[in-house]
Short mmCIF file of C-alpha atoms in Angstrom, two decimals:
data_model
loop_
_atom_site.label_atom_id
_atom_site.label_comp_id
_atom_site.label_asym_id
_atom_site.label_seq_id
_atom_site.Cartn_x
_atom_site.Cartn_y
_atom_site.Cartn_z
CA MET A 1 -0.01 -0.15 -0.04
CA PRO A 2 1.41 3.45 -0.84
CA ARG A 3 2.73 5.68 2.03
CA THR A 4 0.51 8.37 3.27
CA PRO A 5 1.76 11.50 1.14
CA ARG A 6 3.36 13.97 3.81
CA ARG A 7 4.39 17.67 3.71
CA LEU A 8 7.67 18.35 5.54
CA ALA A 9 7.96 21.78 7.14
CA GLY A 10 10.99 23.79 6.31
CA ALA A 11 13.18 22.98 9.58
CA ALA A 12 11.98 19.38 9.24
CA ALA A 13 12.77 19.21 5.53
CA LEU A 14 16.38 20.29 6.04
CA ALA A 15 16.68 17.89 8.98
CA LEU A 16 15.47 15.02 6.91
CA THR A 17 17.95 15.74 4.17
CA ALA A 18 20.89 16.14 6.63
CA ALA A 19 20.06 12.92 8.32
CA LEU A 20 19.59 10.94 5.35
CA ALA A 21 22.85 12.46 3.79
CA LEU A 22 25.25 9.57 3.79
CA THR A 23 24.39 6.22 2.18
CA ALA A 24 27.38 3.99 1.54
CA CYS A 25 26.35 1.74 -1.14
CA GLY A 26 26.91 -1.84 -0.38
CA SER A 27 27.99 -0.95 3.26
CA SER A 28 26.42 -2.51 6.42
CA GLY A 29 25.58 1.26 7.85
CA ALA A 30 22.30 2.25 8.58
CA ARG A 31 19.32 1.57 6.54
CA PRO A 32 18.71 4.24 3.77
CA GLY A 33 15.31 6.16 4.81
CA SER A 34 15.49 5.17 8.68
CA ALA A 35 15.53 9.00 9.27
CA ASN A 36 11.92 8.99 8.79
CA ALA A 37 11.08 8.67 12.30
CA VAL A 38 13.42 11.49 13.56
CA VAL A 39 11.63 14.47 11.64
CA SER A 40 8.28 15.92 12.39
CA LYS A 41 5.66 15.42 9.50
CA GLU A 42 2.33 16.89 8.83
CA ALA A 43 -0.28 15.19 6.74
CA ASN A 44 -1.61 16.79 3.73
CA SER A 45 -3.80 16.33 0.70
CA SER A 46 -0.82 16.27 -1.88
CA PRO A 47 -1.57 14.43 -4.92
CA TYR A 48 1.81 12.93 -4.99
CA GLN A 49 2.95 9.63 -3.13
CA GLY A 50 6.57 10.94 -2.80
CA THR A 51 7.28 13.57 -0.03
CA PRO A 52 6.25 17.01 -0.90
CA LEU A 53 8.49 19.73 0.41
CA THR A 54 7.76 23.13 1.70
CA ALA A 55 11.57 24.08 1.79
CA HIS A 56 11.91 24.43 -2.00
CA PHE A 57 15.56 23.98 -3.28
CA ASP A 58 16.70 25.81 -6.17
CA LYS A 59 17.90 23.88 -8.91
CA PRO A 60 21.95 24.05 -8.78
CA ASP A 61 23.58 26.58 -11.24
CA LEU A 62 26.01 24.01 -12.31
CA THR A 63 27.85 23.30 -15.54
CA LEU A 64 29.34 19.75 -15.67
CA THR A 65 30.45 17.56 -18.55
CA ASP A 66 27.47 15.19 -20.31
CA THR A 67 28.27 11.50 -21.61
CA GLY A 68 29.15 13.22 -25.39
CA GLY A 69 32.14 14.98 -23.46
CA GLN A 70 30.23 18.59 -23.85
CA PRO A 71 29.49 21.33 -21.21
CA TYR A 72 26.17 20.79 -19.90
CA SER A 73 24.35 23.46 -17.82
CA LEU A 74 21.98 22.08 -15.70
CA ARG A 75 19.61 24.96 -15.20
CA GLN A 76 19.83 26.19 -18.89
CA GLN A 77 19.60 22.63 -20.55
CA THR A 78 16.74 21.39 -18.37
CA ALA A 79 14.88 24.66 -18.57
CA GLY A 80 11.02 24.04 -19.15
CA HIS A 81 11.26 20.34 -18.20
CA THR A 82 10.54 18.49 -14.78
CA THR A 83 13.83 17.31 -13.55
CA LEU A 84 14.89 14.22 -11.48
CA LEU A 85 17.88 14.68 -9.96
CA PHE A 86 20.11 11.96 -8.33
CA PHE A 87 23.52 11.86 -7.09
CA GLY A 88 25.30 8.37 -7.30
CA TYR A 89 27.97 6.06 -9.02
CA THR A 90 28.18 3.14 -11.85
CA SER A 91 30.11 0.81 -9.46
CA CYS A 92 27.40 0.93 -6.64
CA PRO A 93 26.14 -2.45 -6.05
CA ASP A 94 22.70 -1.61 -4.84
CA VAL A 95 21.12 1.64 -4.15
CA CYS A 96 22.13 3.59 -7.65
CA PRO A 97 21.13 0.94 -10.14
CA THR A 98 17.86 -0.09 -8.06
CA THR A 99 16.72 3.62 -8.01
CA MET A 100 17.74 4.38 -11.75
CA GLY A 101 16.15 1.02 -12.89
CA ASP A 102 12.96 1.67 -11.01
CA ILE A 103 12.75 5.41 -12.58
CA GLY A 104 13.49 3.73 -16.06
CA VAL A 105 10.74 1.41 -15.99
CA ALA A 106 8.26 4.05 -14.70
CA MET A 107 9.12 6.45 -17.43
CA GLN A 108 8.53 3.72 -19.93
CA LYS A 109 5.00 3.62 -18.83
CA LEU A 110 4.48 7.34 -19.77
CA PRO A 111 3.07 8.26 -23.27
CA ALA A 112 5.87 9.46 -25.42
CA GLU A 113 4.82 13.06 -25.24
CA ASP A 114 5.10 13.20 -21.34
CA GLN A 115 8.63 11.46 -21.44
CA LYS A 116 9.71 14.36 -23.39
CA LYS A 117 8.82 16.60 -20.59
CA ILE A 118 10.84 14.99 -17.90
CA ASP A 119 14.56 15.01 -17.80
CA VAL A 120 16.22 12.25 -15.50
CA VAL A 121 19.84 13.72 -14.56
CA PHE A 122 22.44 11.35 -12.79
CA VAL A 123 25.36 13.24 -11.37
CA SER A 124 28.47 10.93 -10.85
CA THR A 125 29.89 10.98 -7.24
CA ASP A 126 32.88 8.95 -8.35
CA PRO A 127 34.02 11.14 -11.38
CA GLN A 128 37.51 9.65 -11.39
CA ARG A 129 36.21 6.42 -12.54
CA ASP A 130 32.82 7.50 -14.06
CA THR A 131 34.12 8.79 -17.38
CA PRO A 132 31.56 9.85 -20.14
CA LYS A 133 31.85 6.54 -21.75
CA VAL A 134 31.44 4.57 -18.63
CA LEU A 135 28.50 6.56 -17.16
CA ARG A 136 26.79 6.34 -20.75
CA THR A 137 27.21 2.49 -21.06
CA TRP A 138 25.71 2.29 -17.54
CA LEU A 139 22.66 4.58 -17.95
CA ASP A 140 21.95 3.08 -21.42
CA SER A 141 20.97 -0.18 -19.48
CA PHE A 142 18.01 2.01 -17.68
CA ASP A 143 17.14 4.34 -20.40
CA LYS A 144 18.94 5.86 -23.27
CA ASP A 145 17.69 9.27 -22.67
CA PHE A 146 19.15 9.44 -19.20
CA VAL A 147 21.35 12.28 -18.59
CA GLY A 148 24.66 11.20 -17.10
CA LEU A 149 27.04 14.20 -15.61
CA THR A 150 30.61 14.10 -14.54
CA GLY A 151 33.08 16.80 -13.59
CA SER A 152 35.38 17.67 -10.54
CA LEU A 153 34.17 16.05 -7.14
CA ASP A 154 34.63 19.61 -5.32
CA GLN A 155 31.95 20.94 -7.96
CA VAL A 156 29.59 17.75 -7.54
CA LYS A 157 30.02 18.04 -3.76
CA ALA A 158 28.89 21.75 -3.62
CA ALA A 159 26.17 21.36 -5.81
CA ALA A 160 24.84 18.55 -3.68
CA LYS A 161 25.54 20.42 -0.44
CA SER A 162 23.21 23.26 -1.86
CA LEU A 163 20.51 20.70 -1.84
CA GLY A 164 21.24 19.42 1.73
CA ILE A 165 22.93 16.38 0.43
CA LEU A 166 26.25 15.35 1.55
CA VAL A 167 28.75 13.60 -0.76
CA GLU A 168 32.06 11.98 0.70
CA ASP A 169 35.17 11.26 -1.23
CA PRO A 170 35.14 7.73 -2.82
CA VAL A 171 37.46 5.32 -0.91
CA VAL A 172 39.04 2.36 -2.64
CA ASN A 173 38.65 -0.71 -0.64
CA LYS A 174 41.53 -3.56 -0.19
CA ASP A 175 39.62 -5.71 -2.61
CA GLY A 176 39.82 -2.81 -5.49
CA SER A 177 36.10 -1.94 -5.10
CA VAL A 178 34.95 1.37 -4.61
CA THR A 179 32.55 2.92 -1.85
CA SER A 180 31.12 6.32 -2.43
CA SER A 181 28.97 7.47 0.41
CA HIS A 182 26.39 10.01 -0.64
CA GLY A 183 22.82 11.15 -0.53
CA ALA A 184 20.32 8.64 -1.76
CA GLN A 185 17.37 10.92 -2.35
CA VAL A 186 15.83 11.79 -5.75
CA LEU A 187 14.75 15.29 -6.01
CA ALA A 188 11.94 16.38 -8.61
CA PHE A 189 12.38 19.90 -9.70
CA LEU A 190 9.37 21.41 -11.13
CA PRO A 191 9.35 23.60 -14.60
CA SER A 192 7.39 26.55 -13.06
CA ASP A 193 10.20 27.69 -10.85
CA ASP A 194 12.93 25.45 -11.18
CA ARG A 195 12.76 24.39 -7.53
CA ALA A 196 12.53 20.99 -5.87
CA HIS A 197 8.97 20.36 -4.84
CA VAL A 198 9.04 16.55 -4.19
CA LEU A 199 11.60 14.20 -2.36
CA TYR A 200 11.97 10.19 -3.28
CA LEU A 201 13.77 8.15 -0.41
CA SER A 202 16.01 5.12 -1.60
CA ASN A 203 13.37 2.96 -0.51
CA THR A 204 10.80 4.49 -3.13
CA SER A 205 9.07 1.76 -4.99
CA GLN A 206 8.62 1.53 -8.72
CA ASP A 207 4.87 2.02 -8.27
CA VAL A 208 5.28 5.47 -6.25
CA PHE A 209 7.42 6.51 -9.53
CA ALA A 210 4.63 5.15 -11.74
CA HIS A 211 2.07 6.88 -9.90
CA ASP A 212 3.80 10.51 -9.56
CA LEU A 213 5.72 10.95 -13.00
CA PRO A 214 2.62 11.52 -14.79
CA LEU A 215 1.93 14.34 -12.30
CA LEU A 216 5.34 15.63 -12.57
CA ALA A 217 5.07 15.78 -16.22
CA LYS A 218 2.17 18.10 -16.04
CA GLY A 219 3.84 20.37 -13.51
CA VAL A 220 1.06 19.57 -11.04
CA ALA A 221 1.69 21.55 -7.80
CA ALA A 222 2.72 19.22 -4.69
#
């Protein structure tokens, strides 16, 4: 059963993003989304099954490199479109591929005209290993229209921080695997004001995305 939609007050929204900030993909740390219990929530009649925010984060003024090796201005090139933004890395064994896969399946359920109204943007938190080619190959397994961006880690961390999401430096483990601790939230920005209005946690189901994407494509207020 879909969870009851909730609206977070400004302070609570910031507390939530801070508490959820670090998810080490493949680690045995705290379960993503467990911070739900530590924030104050107020029920509302939002049409969304994701979490509507009253603290509306501005879309970052960020220029990175896309998978074609070209500069990509996040604000300029997603202008007029609903934008789903997620920070992660391609060698993540669990949260990242699950999240992108669920969004990809939900996107395919939309009519073609609605798919064109939504930009799904994945920003790498491991830019040293996630080259444009690596990123493109990985994203194509979910949806060939997904946008992949890479750049300096400092740029990525600053952009994530502006959204209340923390990103730590990747760690190379003894077995050669990489762990990148990063926020596992998906933020949905509406084209009406280029601000984030809906938050999706790492345990968001495919059904929730399938329910919300048609609303996001139409720019329905949260």
